[in-house]
Amino acid sequence: MKKPIDQNINQEKLSKKTYSLFDFTKSERPFLITVCILISIAGLITPYTYAAMWFGFALAAYSAIANDSIQTIGTFIASNNKKPWYVLWLFMGLIWLGTISYSWFYYAGDVTYQRLSVPGLEKAPESFVFLQLAAPIVLLVMTRLRMPVSTTFLLLNVFTYKAGTIVDVMLKSFVGYILAFGLAMVVWFLLERFVKNYLKGQAASYWIYLQWITSGVLWSVWIMQDAANIAVFLPRQLDVVEFMVYAGFVFIGLGFLFYMKGDKIQVIVDEKSNVTDVRAATIVDLVYAVILFYFKMYNNVPMSTTWVFIGLLAGRELAIALGKHGKAKKRNAWLVRAFRLGRKDFFKALIGLVISLILAIIINKGVRDEIIAFFQ
């Protein structure tokens, strides 16, 4: 005799992911309402080019910096969590103003260090479609879900009208990931093996000054690379008023970010090994800044700094695990943890890449035509 099918749905039979979704919608209700409002505004404002331009910029500015904060100011926030937020804000905010002002003066109104001068991105948008304004909203949601998404892929790809430019950006970013992973492996393996005793105990007072210097340099180099992601909505040369709005809005947005201690995505940095130690934070920032500066000097093609950063963290975690001494079981546990963290960040970033490619294909006829021609 067949056992009757239980038609009742109870908690034990529902998956954990389903319940986590319910919990998310309940705890994030104000945020989800805000997202719905932003989507509605984006739909209404799309036909009005000038208003859509500034609306898209405002969304891109906050969402890009909020998501990418883990790369540039994440370790800075983590290792200075006892200092007043406004002190950290003013320090980074003034560097922001100085860095973009130099580009604006030197490149005759261009605030991106010529990152948008490459073919496929050199033309400012003359009109917008809804999905271009929706891209930074998608980024806001993914940031809230603690996903390290490439803002370069998600924001620039929807404006690129040449498939070749997308390929160039992807190749440069993947090379950056591999280089960062390998360099991090070498640096932290050597640190774990030979100089870890010098990095124990209470940090000397001079380390805090070194960390502020390296964090400031990293933040400035990141701006040179990723300011393009924010300015892609705007004219390629800004006049005085446009520049003041651009600089002032991001400056104020940084204040909110520091006030919220990096917001939800900060956990990606906090879960890594010893990042609250000012010495570890300084070394992370220094290695990352060197890599970004190298790629800045290499050519003007934009790249995903997110992929470089997750490669850096993955290589660092693996090197720390390999450098551990003691029983094999404990060492294997460190290796499993390193692989798990690296894999998680990699696949989250990969999701953002796939979404950006889908949006680029849907939005840009030039990209679609190139892909069709390639397969034919």
PDB file of N, CA and C in Angstrom, residues 294-338:
ATOM      1  N   TYR A 294      51.151  49.624 -12.194  1.00  0.00           N
ATOM      2  CA  TYR A 294      51.774  48.994 -13.363  1.00  0.00           C
ATOM      3  C   TYR A 294      50.800  48.937 -14.537  1.00  0.00           C
ATOM      4  N   PHE A 295      49.563  48.504 -14.284  1.00  0.00           N
ATOM      5  CA  PHE A 295      48.587  48.401 -15.360  1.00  0.00           C
ATOM      6  C   PHE A 295      48.129  49.774 -15.850  1.00  0.00           C
ATOM      7  N   LYS A 296      48.146  50.771 -14.965  1.00  0.00           N
ATOM      8  CA  LYS A 296      47.814  52.127 -15.402  1.00  0.00           C
ATOM      9  C   LYS A 296      48.827  52.624 -16.424  1.00  0.00           C
ATOM     10  N   MET A 297      50.091  52.355 -16.170  1.00  0.00           N
ATOM     11  CA  MET A 297      51.146  52.805 -17.067  1.00  0.00           C
ATOM     12  C   MET A 297      51.211  51.955 -18.338  1.00  0.00           C
ATOM     13  N   TYR A 298      50.687  50.751 -18.284  1.00  0.00           N
ATOM     14  CA  TYR A 298      50.799  49.826 -19.422  1.00  0.00           C
ATOM     15  C   TYR A 298      50.025  50.330 -20.636  1.00  0.00           C
ATOM     16  N   ASN A 299      48.741  50.633 -20.457  1.00  0.00           N
ATOM     17  CA  ASN A 299      47.944  51.253 -21.522  1.00  0.00           C
ATOM     18  C   ASN A 299      46.686  51.870 -20.913  1.00  0.00           C
ATOM     19  N   ASN A 300      45.870  52.512 -21.761  1.00  0.00           N
ATOM     20  CA  ASN A 300      44.679  53.224 -21.289  1.00  0.00           C
ATOM     21  C   ASN A 300      43.427  52.361 -21.242  1.00  0.00           C
ATOM     22  N   VAL A 301      43.524  51.099 -21.616  1.00  0.00           N
ATOM     23  CA  VAL A 301      42.353  50.220 -21.578  1.00  0.00           C
ATOM     24  C   VAL A 301      41.895  50.053 -20.128  1.00  0.00           C
ATOM     25  N   PRO A 302      40.606  50.297 -19.847  1.00  0.00           N
ATOM     26  CA  PRO A 302      40.131  50.074 -18.473  1.00  0.00           C
ATOM     27  C   PRO A 302      40.289  48.613 -18.069  1.00  0.00           C
ATOM     28  N   MET A 303      40.338  48.362 -16.776  1.00  0.00           N
ATOM     29  CA  MET A 303      40.428  46.996 -16.288  1.00  0.00           C
ATOM     30  C   MET A 303      39.611  46.867 -15.005  1.00  0.00           C
ATOM     31  N   SER A 304      39.287  45.646 -14.670  1.00  0.00           N
ATOM     32  CA  SER A 304      38.540  45.384 -13.449  1.00  0.00           C
ATOM     33  C   SER A 304      39.496  45.311 -12.264  1.00  0.00           C
ATOM     34  N   THR A 305      39.467  46.322 -11.425  1.00  0.00           N
ATOM     35  CA  THR A 305      40.286  46.283 -10.214  1.00  0.00           C
ATOM     36  C   THR A 305      39.752  45.251  -9.230  1.00  0.00           C
ATOM     37  N   THR A 306      38.470  44.919  -9.340  1.00  0.00           N
ATOM     38  CA  THR A 306      37.892  43.899  -8.460  1.00  0.00           C
ATOM     39  C   THR A 306      38.563  42.549  -8.677  1.00  0.00           C
ATOM     40  N   TRP A 307      38.780  42.193  -9.954  1.00  0.00           N
ATOM     41  CA  TRP A 307      39.421  40.908 -10.231  1.00  0.00           C
ATOM     42  C   TRP A 307      40.851  40.882  -9.732  1.00  0.00           C
ATOM     43  N   VAL A 308      41.536  42.002  -9.843  1.00  0.00           N
ATOM     44  CA  VAL A 308      42.896  42.079  -9.296  1.00  0.00           C
ATOM     45  C   VAL A 308      42.860  41.881  -7.785  1.00  0.00           C
ATOM     46  N   PHE A 309      41.903  42.511  -7.123  1.00  0.00           N
ATOM     47  CA  PHE A 309      41.840  42.458  -5.666  1.00  0.00           C
ATOM     48  C   PHE A 309      41.501  41.063  -5.155  1.00  0.00           C
ATOM     49  N   ILE A 310      40.517  40.402  -5.772  1.00  0.00           N
ATOM     50  CA  ILE A 310      40.163  39.060  -5.280  1.00  0.00           C
ATOM     51  C   ILE A 310      41.282  38.069  -5.590  1.00  0.00           C
ATOM     52  N   GLY A 311      42.035  38.315  -6.674  1.00  0.00           N
ATOM     53  CA  GLY A 311      43.216  37.489  -6.932  1.00  0.00           C
ATOM     54  C   GLY A 311      44.274  37.695  -5.872  1.00  0.00           C
ATOM     55  N   LEU A 312      44.442  38.944  -5.447  1.00  0.00           N
ATOM     56  CA  LEU A 312      45.397  39.264  -4.391  1.00  0.00           C
ATOM     57  C   LEU A 312      45.019  38.587  -3.078  1.00  0.00           C
ATOM     58  N   LEU A 313      43.750  38.691  -2.693  1.00  0.00           N
ATOM     59  CA  LEU A 313      43.311  38.079  -1.435  1.00  0.00           C
ATOM     60  C   LEU A 313      43.386  36.556  -1.493  1.00  0.00           C
ATOM     61  N   ALA A 314      43.038  35.971  -2.650  1.00  0.00           N
ATOM     62  CA  ALA A 314      43.087  34.510  -2.782  1.00  0.00           C
ATOM     63  C   ALA A 314      44.524  34.002  -2.683  1.00  0.00           C
ATOM     64  N   GLY A 315      45.444  34.671  -3.369  1.00  0.00           N
ATOM     65  CA  GLY A 315      46.846  34.268  -3.297  1.00  0.00           C
ATOM     66  C   GLY A 315      47.411  34.439  -1.905  1.00  0.00           C
ATOM     67  N   ARG A 316      47.005  35.506  -1.232  1.00  0.00           N
ATOM     68  CA  ARG A 316      47.471  35.755   0.136  1.00  0.00           C
ATOM     69  C   ARG A 316      46.995  34.663   1.082  1.00  0.00           C
ATOM     70  N   GLU A 317      45.711  34.320   1.016  1.00  0.00           N
ATOM     71  CA  GLU A 317      45.165  33.295   1.904  1.00  0.00           C
ATOM     72  C   GLU A 317      45.823  31.939   1.669  1.00  0.00           C
ATOM     73  N   LEU A 318      46.062  31.602   0.401  1.00  0.00           N
ATOM     74  CA  LEU A 318      46.683  30.315   0.084  1.00  0.00           C
ATOM     75  C   LEU A 318      48.132  30.279   0.567  1.00  0.00           C
ATOM     76  N   ALA A 319      48.849  31.384   0.406  1.00  0.00           N
ATOM     77  CA  ALA A 319      50.243  31.445   0.861  1.00  0.00           C
ATOM     78  C   ALA A 319      50.333  31.330   2.381  1.00  0.00           C
ATOM     79  N   ILE A 320      49.406  31.978   3.085  1.00  0.00           N
ATOM     80  CA  ILE A 320      49.384  31.879   4.546  1.00  0.00           C
ATOM     81  C   ILE A 320      49.135  30.436   4.967  1.00  0.00           C
ATOM     82  N   ALA A 321      48.198  29.767   4.261  1.00  0.00           N
ATOM     83  CA  ALA A 321      47.889  28.371   4.594  1.00  0.00           C
ATOM     84  C   ALA A 321      49.087  27.460   4.324  1.00  0.00           C
ATOM     85  N   LEU A 322      49.767  27.665   3.207  1.00  0.00           N
ATOM     86  CA  LEU A 322      50.930  26.838   2.868  1.00  0.00           C
ATOM     87  C   LEU A 322      52.093  27.072   3.819  1.00  0.00           C
ATOM     88  N   GLY A 323      52.165  28.259   4.384  1.00  0.00           N
ATOM     89  CA  GLY A 323      53.269  28.581   5.280  1.00  0.00           C
ATOM     90  C   GLY A 323      53.054  28.131   6.712  1.00  0.00           C
ATOM     91  N   LYS A 324      51.867  27.578   7.001  1.00  0.00           N
ATOM     92  CA  LYS A 324      51.577  27.149   8.365  1.00  0.00           C
ATOM     93  C   LYS A 324      52.376  25.892   8.726  1.00  0.00           C
ATOM     94  N   HIS A 325      52.840  25.872   9.953  1.00  0.00           N
ATOM     95  CA  HIS A 325      53.538  24.697  10.465  1.00  0.00           C
ATOM     96  C   HIS A 325      52.590  23.903  11.363  1.00  0.00           C
ATOM     97  N   GLY A 326      53.008  22.744  11.795  1.00  0.00           N
ATOM     98  CA  GLY A 326      52.202  21.958  12.721  1.00  0.00           C
ATOM     99  C   GLY A 326      51.662  20.705  12.075  1.00  0.00           C
ATOM    100  N   LYS A 327      50.628  20.151  12.665  1.00  0.00           N
ATOM    101  CA  LYS A 327      50.068  18.897  12.204  1.00  0.00           C
ATOM    102  C   LYS A 327      49.428  19.053  10.829  1.00  0.00           C
ATOM    103  N   ALA A 328      49.491  17.971  10.060  1.00  0.00           N
ATOM    104  CA  ALA A 328      48.964  17.989   8.697  1.00  0.00           C
ATOM    105  C   ALA A 328      47.468  18.282   8.678  1.00  0.00           C
ATOM    106  N   LYS A 329      46.749  17.774   9.678  1.00  0.00           N
ATOM    107  CA  LYS A 329      45.300  17.968   9.727  1.00  0.00           C
ATOM    108  C   LYS A 329      44.957  19.449   9.866  1.00  0.00           C
ATOM    109  N   LYS A 330      45.689  20.142  10.744  1.00  0.00           N
ATOM    110  CA  LYS A 330      45.435  21.570  10.961  1.00  0.00           C
ATOM    111  C   LYS A 330      45.824  22.371   9.725  1.00  0.00           C
ATOM    112  N   ARG A 331      46.930  21.980   9.109  1.00  0.00           N
ATOM    113  CA  ARG A 331      47.381  22.674   7.904  1.00  0.00           C
ATOM    114  C   ARG A 331      46.385  22.489   6.767  1.00  0.00           C
ATOM    115  N   ASN A 332      45.863  21.269   6.627  1.00  0.00           N
ATOM    116  CA  ASN A 332      44.862  20.999   5.594  1.00  0.00           C
ATOM    117  C   ASN A 332      43.601  21.828   5.814  1.00  0.00           C
ATOM    118  N   ALA A 333      43.244  22.038   7.072  1.00  0.00           N
ATOM    119  CA  ALA A 333      42.079  22.866   7.379  1.00  0.00           C
ATOM    120  C   ALA A 333      42.288  24.300   6.894  1.00  0.00           C
ATOM    121  N   TRP A 334      43.510  24.823   7.051  1.00  0.00           N
ATOM    122  CA  TRP A 334      43.827  26.166   6.555  1.00  0.00           C
ATOM    123  C   TRP A 334      43.751  26.202   5.031  1.00  0.00           C
ATOM    124  N   LEU A 335      44.228  25.138   4.373  1.00  0.00           N
ATOM    125  CA  LEU A 335      44.175  25.089   2.914  1.00  0.00           C
ATOM    126  C   LEU A 335      42.739  25.039   2.411  1.00  0.00           C
ATOM    127  N   VAL A 336      41.916  24.249   3.066  1.00  0.00           N
ATOM    128  CA  VAL A 336      40.502  24.164   2.683  1.00  0.00           C
ATOM    129  C   VAL A 336      39.830  25.527   2.835  1.00  0.00           C
ATOM    130  N   ARG A 337      40.138  26.206   3.937  1.00  0.00           N
ATOM    131  CA  ARG A 337      39.559  27.528   4.167  1.00  0.00           C
ATOM    132  C   ARG A 337      39.999  28.509   3.080  1.00  0.00           C
ATOM    133  N   ALA A 338      41.286  28.457   2.706  1.00  0.00           N
ATOM    134  CA  ALA A 338      41.805  29.362   1.676  1.00  0.00           C
ATOM    135  C   ALA A 338      41.127  29.120   0.334  1.00  0.00           C
TER     136      ALA A 338
END
